Amino acid sequence: QKEVEQNSGPLSVPEGAIASLNCTYSDRGSQSFFWYRQYSGKSPELIMSIYSNGDKEDGRFTAQLNKASQYVSLLIRDSQPSDSATYLCAVNKDAGNNRKLIWGLGTSLAVNP
Amino acid sequence: DVKVTQSSRYLVKRTGEKVFLECVQDMDHENMFWYRQDPGLGLRLIYFSYDVKMKEKGDIPEGYSVSREKKERFSLILESASTNQTSMYLCASTRPGQHTQYFGPGTRLTVL
């Protein structure tokens, strides 16, 4: 079992729809969870971080965390063609000082006009 | 704003050459990371450093070494480049006490 798993996609949604991206992780001790967006040929950029169970909203983006079920999701409301990218889920591995993250392989999202 | 820079966006080298990739951050970040990213394999950690002159191997350190002589600069060295090291190389850093990683723009290295 991979430590962080995501569906590779591609996930295709029409413009204006809600895109739902999911991520599961294996380490119950994980405390920090991140969603990054990566456009083709570019480096990952942080969209959201979440640390507590429940929902966290930022504009059109909502991150949802359920530690009991070990999943974290990202909802994108009113999807735009500019949201077409690969979305990476990352989870901290160690509570110690090294700040390593474990990365999923990413989900490719295509928003169709 | 967090600023992480990498020395080159594109680099072409010959097999057997020694290659230096540099990463600089201007925010006094303590942790710095080098990844490579290949299609279907995702981000793979090569080395990371949590302080000056301190380094730890990541998941795929073979064929690479690193140097961190100053807090703001973390260098990745390919001692003898090989074609299987053709990849996108990404540097990242974190603020003290945080896990959020901030990435540089990446270096696409081609080894011929």
Coordinates of N, CA and C in Angstrom, one line a residue:
Chain A
Q1 N 0.9 -1.2 0.0 CA 0.0 0.0 0.0 C 0.9 1.2 0.0
K2 N 0.6 2.2 -0.9 CA 1.3 3.4 -1.0 C 1.0 4.2 0.2
E3 N 1.9 5.1 0.7 CA 1.7 5.9 1.9 C 0.6 7.0 1.6
V4 N 0.7 7.5 0.4 CA -0.3 8.5 0.0 C -0.9 8.1 -1.4
E5 N -2.2 7.9 -1.5 CA -2.7 7.5 -2.7 C -3.7 8.5 -3.3
Q6 N -3.7 8.7 -4.6 CA -4.6 9.5 -5.3 C -5.0 8.8 -6.6
N7 N -6.2 9.0 -7.0 CA -6.6 8.6 -8.4 C -5.8 9.4 -9.4
S8 N -5.3 8.7 -10.4 CA -4.4 9.5 -11.3 C -5.2 10.3 -12.3
G9 N -6.5 9.9 -12.5 CA -7.3 10.6 -13.4 C -7.0 10.1 -14.8
P10 N -7.4 11.0 -15.8 CA -7.8 12.3 -15.7 C -9.2 12.4 -15.2
L11 N -9.5 13.4 -14.4 CA -10.8 13.8 -13.9 C -11.3 14.9 -14.8
S12 N -12.4 14.7 -15.5 CA -12.9 15.7 -16.4 C -14.2 16.3 -16.0
V13 N -14.3 17.6 -15.8 CA -15.5 18.2 -15.4 C -15.8 19.4 -16.3
P14 N -17.1 19.7 -16.5 CA -17.5 20.9 -17.3 C -17.2 22.2 -16.5
E15 N -17.0 23.2 -17.2 CA -16.8 24.5 -16.6 C -18.0 24.9 -15.7
G16 N -17.8 25.4 -14.5 CA -18.8 25.7 -13.6 C -19.2 24.6 -12.6
A17 N -18.8 23.4 -12.9 CA -19.1 22.3 -12.0 C -18.2 22.2 -10.8
I18 N -18.5 21.3 -9.9 CA -17.7 21.1 -8.7 C -16.7 19.9 -9.0
A19 N -15.4 20.1 -8.8 CA -14.4 19.0 -9.0 C -14.1 18.5 -7.6
S20 N -14.1 17.2 -7.5 CA -13.8 16.6 -6.2 C -12.6 15.7 -6.3
L21 N -11.6 16.0 -5.6 CA -10.3 15.3 -5.6 C -10.1 14.6 -4.3
N22 N -9.7 13.4 -4.3 CA -9.5 12.6 -3.1 C -8.1 12.1 -2.9
C23 N -7.8 11.9 -1.6 CA -6.5 11.4 -1.2 C -6.6 10.6 0.1
T24 N -6.0 9.4 0.1 CA -5.9 8.6 1.3 C -4.5 8.4 1.8
Y25 N -4.3 8.3 3.0 CA -2.9 8.1 3.6 C -2.9 7.0 4.6
S26 N -1.7 6.5 4.8 CA -1.6 5.3 5.6 C -1.2 5.5 7.1
D27 N -0.4 6.6 7.3 CA 0.2 6.8 8.6 C -0.8 7.6 9.5
R28 N -1.3 6.9 10.5 CA -2.3 7.5 11.4 C -1.7 8.6 12.2
G29 N -0.4 8.7 12.3 CA 0.2 9.8 13.1 C 0.4 11.1 12.3
S30 N 0.0 11.1 11.1 CA 0.1 12.3 10.3 C -0.7 13.4 10.8
Q31 N -0.1 14.6 10.8 CA -0.8 15.8 11.4 C -1.0 16.9 10.4
S32 N -0.3 17.0 9.4 CA -0.3 18.1 8.4 C -0.6 17.6 7.0
F33 N -1.5 18.3 6.3 CA -2.0 17.8 5.1 C -2.1 19.0 4.1
F34 N -1.6 18.7 2.9 CA -1.5 19.8 1.9 C -2.0 19.4 0.6
W35 N -2.6 20.4 -0.1 CA -2.9 20.3 -1.5 C -2.1 21.3 -2.3
Y36 N -1.4 20.8 -3.3 CA -0.6 21.6 -4.2 C -1.2 21.5 -5.7
R37 N -1.1 22.6 -6.4 CA -1.5 22.5 -7.8 C -0.2 22.7 -8.7
Q38 N -0.1 21.9 -9.7 CA 1.0 21.9 -10.6 C 0.6 22.0 -12.0
Y39 N 0.9 23.1 -12.7 CA 0.6 23.2 -14.1 C 1.8 22.5 -14.9
S40 N 1.4 22.1 -16.1 CA 2.4 21.3 -16.9 C 3.7 22.2 -17.1
G41 N 4.8 21.6 -16.7 CA 6.1 22.2 -16.9 C 6.5 23.2 -15.8
K42 N 5.6 23.4 -14.8 CA 5.8 24.3 -13.7 C 6.1 23.6 -12.4
S43 N 6.4 24.3 -11.4 CA 6.6 23.7 -10.1 C 5.3 23.7 -9.3
P44 N 5.2 22.8 -8.3 CA 4.0 22.8 -7.5 C 3.9 24.1 -6.7
E45 N 2.6 24.5 -6.5 CA 2.3 25.7 -5.7 C 1.2 25.3 -4.7
L46 N 1.4 25.8 -3.5 CA 0.5 25.5 -2.4 C -0.9 26.1 -2.7
I47 N -2.0 25.2 -2.5 CA -3.3 25.8 -2.6 C -3.9 25.9 -1.2
M48 N -3.8 24.8 -0.4 CA -4.3 24.8 0.9 C -3.6 23.8 1.8
S49 N -3.6 24.1 3.1 CA -3.1 23.2 4.1 C -4.3 23.0 5.1
I50 N -4.3 21.9 5.7 CA -5.3 21.6 6.7 C -4.8 20.7 7.8
Y51 N -5.1 21.0 9.0 CA -4.5 20.3 10.2 C -5.6 19.6 11.1
S52 N -6.8 20.1 11.0 CA -7.8 19.6 11.9 C -9.0 18.9 11.1
N53 N -9.6 18.0 11.8 CA -10.8 17.4 11.1 C -11.8 18.4 10.8
G54 N -12.5 18.2 9.6 CA -13.5 19.1 9.2 C -13.2 19.7 7.9
D55 N -13.8 20.8 7.6 CA -13.7 21.6 6.4 C -12.9 22.9 6.6
K56 N -12.2 23.2 5.6 CA -11.5 24.5 5.6 C -11.7 25.1 4.2
E57 N -12.2 26.3 4.2 CA -12.6 27.0 2.9 C -11.7 28.2 2.6
D58 N -11.3 28.3 1.3 CA -10.6 29.4 0.9 C -11.0 29.8 -0.5
G59 N -11.9 30.7 -0.7 CA -12.4 31.1 -2.0 C -13.2 29.9 -2.6
R60 N -12.8 29.5 -3.8 CA -13.6 28.4 -4.4 C -13.1 27.0 -4.0
F61 N -12.1 27.0 -3.1 CA -11.5 25.7 -2.7 C -11.9 25.4 -1.3
T62 N -12.2 24.1 -1.1 CA -12.5 23.6 0.3 C -11.8 22.3 0.5
A63 N -11.0 22.3 1.5 CA -10.3 21.0 1.9 C -11.1 20.4 3.0
Q64 N -11.2 19.1 3.0 CA -11.9 18.3 4.0 C -11.0 17.2 4.5
L65 N -10.9 17.1 5.8 CA -10.0 16.1 6.5 C -10.9 15.2 7.4
N66 N -10.6 13.9 7.3 CA -11.2 13.0 8.1 C -10.1 12.0 8.6
K67 N -9.6 12.3 9.8 CA -8.5 11.5 10.3 C -8.9 10.1 10.6
A68 N -10.1 9.9 11.1 CA -10.6 8.5 11.4 C -10.6 7.6 10.2
S69 N -11.0 8.2 9.1 CA -11.0 7.4 7.8 C -9.7 7.6 7.0
Q70 N -8.8 8.4 7.5 CA -7.6 8.7 6.8 C -7.7 9.1 5.4
Y71 N -8.5 10.1 5.2 CA -8.6 10.7 3.9 C -8.7 12.2 4.0
V72 N -8.2 12.8 2.9 CA -8.3 14.3 2.8 C -8.8 14.6 1.3
S73 N -9.7 15.5 1.2 CA -10.2 15.8 -0.1 C -10.1 17.3 -0.4
L74 N -10.2 17.6 -1.7 CA -10.2 19.0 -2.2 C -11.4 19.2 -3.1
L75 N -12.3 20.1 -2.8 CA -13.4 20.5 -3.6 C -13.1 21.8 -4.3
I76 N -13.3 21.8 -5.6 CA -13.2 23.1 -6.3 C -14.5 23.5 -6.9
R77 N -15.1 24.5 -6.4 CA -16.4 25.0 -6.8 C -16.3 25.9 -8.0
D78 N -17.3 25.9 -8.9 CA -17.3 26.8 -10.1 C -16.0 26.6 -10.8
S79 N -15.7 25.4 -11.2 CA -14.4 25.1 -11.9 C -14.2 25.9 -13.1
Q80 N -13.0 26.3 -13.3 CA -12.7 27.1 -14.5 C -11.6 26.4 -15.3
P81 N -11.6 26.7 -16.6 CA -10.5 26.0 -17.4 C -9.1 26.3 -16.9
S82 N -8.9 27.4 -16.2 CA -7.6 27.7 -15.6 C -7.3 26.8 -14.4
D83 N -8.3 26.0 -13.9 CA -8.0 25.0 -12.9 C -7.5 23.7 -13.4
S84 N -7.4 23.6 -14.7 CA -6.9 22.4 -15.3 C -5.4 22.3 -15.0
A85 N -5.1 21.2 -14.3 CA -3.7 21.0 -13.7 C -3.6 19.7 -13.1
T86 N -2.5 19.4 -12.6 CA -2.4 18.2 -11.7 C -2.4 18.6 -10.2
Y87 N -3.1 17.9 -9.4 CA -3.3 18.3 -8.0 C -2.6 17.2 -7.2
L88 N -1.6 17.7 -6.4 CA -0.8 16.8 -5.6 C -1.3 16.9 -4.1
C89 N -1.4 15.7 -3.5 CA -1.7 15.7 -2.1 C -0.4 15.3 -1.4
A90 N -0.2 16.0 -0.2 CA 1.1 15.7 0.5 C 0.7 15.6 2.0
V91 N 1.4 14.8 2.7 CA 1.2 14.5 4.1 C 2.5 14.5 4.9
N92 N 2.5 15.1 6.0 CA 3.8 15.0 6.8 C 4.0 13.6 7.3
K93 N 5.3 13.2 7.3 CA 5.6 11.8 7.7 C 6.0 11.8 9.2
D94 N 6.9 12.7 9.6 CA 7.4 12.7 10.9 C 7.0 13.9 11.7
A95 N 6.8 13.8 12.9 CA 6.4 14.9 13.8 C 7.7 15.7 14.2
G96 N 8.8 15.1 13.9 CA 10.1 15.7 14.3 C 10.5 16.9 13.5
N97 N 11.8 17.1 13.4 CA 12.2 18.4 12.9 C 12.5 18.4 11.4
N98 N 12.4 17.2 10.7 CA 13.0 17.2 9.4 C 12.0 17.7 8.3
R99 N 10.7 17.9 8.7 CA 9.7 18.5 7.8 C 9.5 17.8 6.5
K100 N 9.8 16.5 6.4 CA 9.6 15.8 5.2 C 8.1 15.6 4.9
L101 N 7.7 15.6 3.7 CA 6.4 15.3 3.2 C 6.4 14.1 2.4
I102 N 5.3 13.3 2.5 CA 5.1 12.2 1.6 C 4.1 12.6 0.5
W103 N 4.4 12.4 -0.7 CA 3.6 12.9 -1.8 C 2.8 11.8 -2.6
G104 N 1.6 12.2 -2.9 CA 0.8 11.3 -3.8 C 1.3 11.6 -5.2
L105 N 0.9 10.7 -6.2 CA 1.4 10.9 -7.6 C 0.6 12.0 -8.3
G106 N -0.5 12.4 -7.7 CA -1.3 13.5 -8.3 C -2.5 13.0 -9.1
T107 N -3.5 13.9 -9.2 CA -4.7 13.7 -10.0 C -4.7 14.8 -11.0
S108 N -4.8 14.3 -12.3 CA -4.9 15.3 -13.4 C -6.4 15.7 -13.5
L109 N -6.6 17.0 -13.5 CA -7.9 17.6 -13.7 C -8.0 18.4 -15.0
A110 N -9.1 18.1 -15.7 CA -9.3 18.8 -17.0 C -10.7 19.5 -16.8
V111 N -10.8 20.8 -17.0 CA -12.0 21.5 -16.9 C -12.4 22.0 -18.3
N112 N -13.5 21.5 -18.8 CA -13.8 21.7 -20.2 C -14.8 22.9 -20.4
P113 N -14.4 23.8 -21.3 CA -15.3 25.0 -21.5 C -16.6 24.6 -22.0
Chain B
D1 N 6.9 37.9 0.4 CA 6.7 36.7 -0.4 C 7.9 35.8 -0.3
V2 N 7.6 34.5 -0.3 CA 8.7 33.5 -0.2 C 9.3 33.4 -1.6
K3 N 10.7 33.4 -1.6 CA 11.4 33.4 -2.9 C 12.4 32.3 -2.8
V4 N 12.2 31.3 -3.7 CA 13.1 30.2 -3.9 C 13.5 30.2 -5.3
T5 N 14.8 30.3 -5.6 CA 15.3 30.4 -6.9 C 16.2 29.2 -7.2
Q6 N 16.3 28.9 -8.5 CA 17.2 27.8 -8.9 C 18.0 28.3 -10.0
S7 N 19.2 27.8 -10.1 CA 20.2 28.5 -11.0 C 19.9 28.5 -12.5
S8 N 19.2 27.4 -12.9 CA 18.9 27.3 -14.4 C 17.5 26.8 -14.5
R9 N 16.8 27.2 -15.6 CA 15.5 26.6 -15.9 C 15.7 25.4 -16.8
Y10 N 16.7 25.5 -17.7 CA 17.0 24.4 -18.6 C 18.5 24.2 -18.6
L11 N 18.9 22.9 -18.7 CA 20.3 22.6 -18.7 C 20.5 21.3 -19.5
V12 N 21.5 21.3 -20.4 CA 21.9 20.2 -21.2 C 23.3 19.8 -20.9
K13 N 23.6 18.6 -20.5 CA 24.9 18.1 -20.2 C 25.2 16.8 -20.9
R14 N 26.5 16.5 -20.9 CA 26.9 15.3 -21.5 C 27.1 14.2 -20.5
T15 N 27.0 13.0 -20.9 CA 27.2 11.8 -20.0 C 28.7 11.9 -19.4
G16 N 28.8 11.7 -18.1 CA 30.1 11.8 -17.4 C 30.4 13.1 -16.9
E17 N 29.7 14.2 -17.3 CA 30.0 15.5 -16.7 C 29.6 15.6 -15.3
K18 N 30.3 16.5 -14.6 CA 29.9 16.9 -13.2 C 28.9 18.0 -13.3
V19 N 27.8 17.9 -12.7 CA 26.7 18.9 -12.8 C 26.4 19.5 -11.4
F20 N 26.3 20.8 -11.4 CA 25.9 21.5 -10.2 C 24.5 22.2 -10.4
L21 N 23.6 21.9 -9.5 CA 22.3 22.6 -9.5 C 22.2 23.3 -8.2
E22 N 21.9 24.6 -8.3 CA 21.9 25.5 -7.1 C 20.5 25.9 -6.7
C23 N 20.3 26.0 -5.5 CA 19.0 26.5 -5.0 C 19.2 27.6 -3.9
V24 N 18.6 28.7 -4.0 CA 18.7 29.7 -3.0 C 17.4 30.2 -2.5
Q25 N 17.3 30.4 -1.2 CA 16.0 30.9 -0.6 C 16.4 32.1 0.2
D26 N 15.5 33.1 0.2 CA 15.9 34.4 0.9 C 15.1 34.6 2.1
M27 N 14.5 33.5 2.7 CA 13.6 33.7 3.8 C 14.1 33.1 5.1
D28 N 15.4 32.8 5.2 CA 15.9 32.2 6.4 C 15.3 30.9 6.8
H29 N 14.9 30.1 5.7 CA 14.3 28.8 5.9 C 15.4 27.8 6.4
E30 N 15.0 26.9 7.3 CA 16.0 26.0 7.9 C 16.0 24.7 7.1
N31 N 14.9 24.3 6.6 CA 14.9 23.0 5.9 C 14.9 23.2 4.4
M32 N 15.7 22.5 3.7 CA 15.7 22.6 2.2 C 15.7 21.1 1.6
F33 N 15.1 21.0 0.5 CA 14.9 19.7 -0.1 C 15.3 19.7 -1.6
W34 N 15.8 18.6 -2.1 CA 15.9 18.4 -3.5 C 15.1 17.2 -3.9
Y35 N 14.2 17.4 -5.0 CA 13.4 16.3 -5.5 C 13.8 16.2 -7.0
R36 N 13.4 15.0 -7.5 CA 13.3 14.9 -9.0 C 11.9 14.4 -9.3
Q37 N 11.4 14.8 -10.4 CA 10.0 14.5 -10.8 C 10.0 13.9 -12.2
D38 N 9.5 12.7 -12.3 CA 9.4 12.0 -13.6 C 8.0 11.6 -13.8
P39 N 7.6 11.6 -15.1 CA 6.2 11.1 -15.4 C 5.9 9.8 -14.8
G40 N 4.8 9.7 -14.1 CA 4.3 8.4 -13.5 C 5.0 8.0 -12.2
L41 N 6.1 8.8 -11.9 CA 6.8 8.4 -10.6 C 6.6 9.5 -9.6
G42 N 6.1 10.6 -9.9 CA 5.8 11.7 -8.9 C 7.1 12.3 -8.4
L43 N 6.9 13.0 -7.3 CA 8.0 13.7 -6.7 C 8.8 12.7 -5.8
R44 N 10.1 12.6 -6.1 CA 10.9 11.7 -5.3 C 12.0 12.5 -4.6
L45 N 12.2 12.2 -3.3 CA 13.1 13.0 -2.5 C 14.5 12.5 -2.7
I46 N 15.5 13.3 -3.0 CA 16.8 12.9 -3.2 C 17.6 13.1 -2.0
Y47 N 17.7 14.3 -1.5 CA 18.3 14.7 -0.2 C 17.6 15.8 0.4
F48 N 17.8 16.0 1.7 CA 17.3 17.2 2.4 C 18.3 17.6 3.4
S49 N 18.1 18.8 3.9 CA 19.0 19.4 4.8 C 18.2 20.2 5.8
Y50 N 18.5 20.0 7.1 CA 17.7 20.7 8.1 C 18.6 21.8 8.8
D51 N 19.8 21.9 8.4 CA 20.6 23.0 8.9 C 21.9 23.1 8.1
V52 N 22.7 24.1 8.3 CA 23.9 24.3 7.6 C 24.8 23.1 7.9
K53 N 25.4 22.5 6.9 CA 26.3 21.4 6.9 C 25.6 20.1 7.3
M54 N 24.3 20.1 7.5 CA 23.6 18.9 7.9 C 22.8 18.4 6.7
K55 N 22.9 17.1 6.4 CA 22.1 16.6 5.3 C 21.7 15.2 5.6
E56 N 20.6 14.8 5.0 CA 20.1 13.4 5.1 C 19.7 12.9 3.8
K57 N 19.9 11.6 3.6 CA 19.5 11.0 2.3 C 18.0 10.9 2.3
G58 N 17.5 11.1 1.1 CA 16.1 10.8 0.9 C 15.9 9.4 0.3
D59 N 14.9 9.3 -0.6 CA 14.6 8.0 -1.1 C 15.4 7.5 -2.2
I60 N 16.1 8.4 -3.0 CA 16.9 8.0 -4.1 C 18.2 8.8 -4.2
P61 N 19.1 8.6 -3.2 CA 20.3 9.5 -3.2 C 21.4 9.0 -4.1
E62 N 21.3 7.8 -4.7 CA 22.4 7.2 -5.4 C 22.7 8.1 -6.6
G63 N 24.0 8.4 -6.8 CA 24.4 9.2 -8.0 C 24.4 10.6 -7.7
Y64 N 24.0 11.0 -6.5 CA 23.9 12.5 -6.1 C 24.6 12.7 -4.8
S65 N 25.0 14.0 -4.7 CA 25.5 14.5 -3.4 C 25.0 15.9 -3.2
V66 N 25.1 16.4 -2.1 CA 24.6 17.8 -1.8 C 25.6 18.5 -0.9
S67 N 25.4 19.8 -0.9 CA 26.3 20.7 -0.1 C 25.4 21.8 0.4
R68 N 25.6 22.1 1.7 CA 24.9 23.3 2.3 C 25.9 24.0 3.2
E69 N 26.7 24.9 2.6 CA 27.7 25.7 3.4 C 27.1 26.9 4.0
K70 N 26.0 27.4 3.4 CA 25.3 28.6 4.0 C 23.8 28.3 4.1
K71 N 23.2 28.9 5.0 CA 21.8 28.6 5.3 C 20.9 28.8 4.1
E72 N 21.2 29.8 3.3 CA 20.3 30.1 2.2 C 20.5 29.3 0.9
R73 N 21.6 28.5 0.9 CA 22.0 27.9 -0.4 C 22.1 26.4 -0.2
F74 N 21.5 25.6 -1.1 CA 21.5 24.2 -1.1 C 21.8 23.7 -2.5
S75 N 23.0 23.0 -2.6 CA 23.4 22.6 -4.0 C 23.3 21.1 -4.1
L76 N 22.8 20.7 -5.3 CA 22.8 19.3 -5.7 C 23.8 19.0 -6.7
I77 N 24.6 18.0 -6.5 CA 25.7 17.6 -7.4 C 25.5 16.3 -8.0
L78 N 25.6 16.2 -9.3 CA 25.7 14.9 -10.0 C 27.1 14.7 -10.3
E79 N 27.8 13.8 -9.7 CA 29.2 13.6 -9.8 C 29.6 13.2 -11.2
S80 N 28.8 12.3 -11.8 CA 29.1 11.9 -13.2 C 27.7 11.6 -13.8
A81 N 27.3 12.6 -14.5 CA 25.9 12.6 -15.0 C 25.7 11.4 -16.0
S82 N 24.5 10.8 -15.8 CA 24.1 9.7 -16.7 C 22.8 10.0 -17.3
T83 N 22.5 9.3 -18.4 CA 21.2 9.6 -19.1 C 20.0 9.4 -18.3
N84 N 20.1 8.4 -17.3 CA 18.9 8.2 -16.5 C 18.7 9.3 -15.4
Q85 N 19.5 10.3 -15.4 CA 19.3 11.4 -14.5 C 18.7 12.6 -15.2
T86 N 18.3 12.3 -16.5 CA 17.5 13.3 -17.2 C 16.1 13.4 -16.5
S87 N 15.8 14.6 -16.0 CA 14.6 14.8 -15.2 C 14.4 16.3 -14.9
M88 N 13.2 16.5 -14.3 CA 12.9 17.8 -13.7 C 13.4 17.8 -12.3
Y89 N 14.3 18.7 -11.9 CA 14.7 18.8 -10.5 C 14.1 20.0 -9.8
L90 N 13.6 19.7 -8.7 CA 12.9 20.8 -7.9 C 13.5 20.9 -6.5
C91 N 13.7 22.2 -6.2 CA 14.2 22.5 -4.8 C 13.0 23.1 -4.0
A92 N 13.0 22.8 -2.7 CA 11.9 23.4 -1.9 C 12.5 23.7 -0.5
S93 N 11.8 24.6 0.2 CA 12.3 24.9 1.5 C 11.1 25.2 2.4
T94 N 11.3 25.1 3.7 CA 10.2 25.3 4.7 C 10.7 26.4 5.7
R95 N 9.7 27.1 6.2 CA 9.9 28.1 7.3 C 10.2 27.3 8.6
P96 N 10.9 27.9 9.5 CA 11.1 27.2 10.8 C 9.8 26.8 11.4
G97 N 9.7 25.6 11.9 CA 8.5 25.1 12.6 C 7.3 24.7 11.7
Q98 N 7.5 24.8 10.4 CA 6.3 24.5 9.6 C 6.7 23.4 8.6
H99 N 5.6 22.7 8.1 CA 5.8 21.7 7.1 C 5.6 22.2 5.7
T100 N 5.0 23.3 5.5 CA 4.6 23.8 4.2 C 5.9 24.0 3.4
Q101 N 6.0 23.3 2.2 CA 7.2 23.5 1.4 C 6.9 24.4 0.2
Y102 N 7.9 25.3 0.0 CA 7.8 26.3 -1.1 C 8.8 25.9 -2.1
F103 N 8.4 25.9 -3.4 CA 9.2 25.3 -4.4 C 9.8 26.4 -5.3
G104 N 11.0 26.1 -5.8 CA 11.6 26.9 -6.8 C 11.0 26.6 -8.1
P105 N 11.4 27.3 -9.2 CA 10.8 27.0 -10.5 C 11.2 25.7 -11.2
G106 N 12.2 25.1 -10.7 CA 12.6 23.8 -11.3 C 13.7 24.0 -12.3
T107 N 14.5 22.9 -12.5 CA 15.5 22.9 -13.5 C 15.2 21.6 -14.3
R108 N 15.0 21.8 -15.6 CA 14.8 20.6 -16.5 C 16.2 20.2 -17.0
L109 N 16.7 19.1 -16.6 CA 18.1 18.7 -17.0 C 18.0 17.6 -18.0
T110 N 18.7 17.7 -19.1 CA 18.8 16.7 -20.1 C 20.3 16.2 -20.1
V111 N 20.5 15.0 -20.0 CA 21.8 14.4 -20.1 C 21.9 13.6 -21.4
L112 N 22.8 14.0 -22.3 CA 22.9 13.3 -23.6 C 24.0 12.3 -23.6

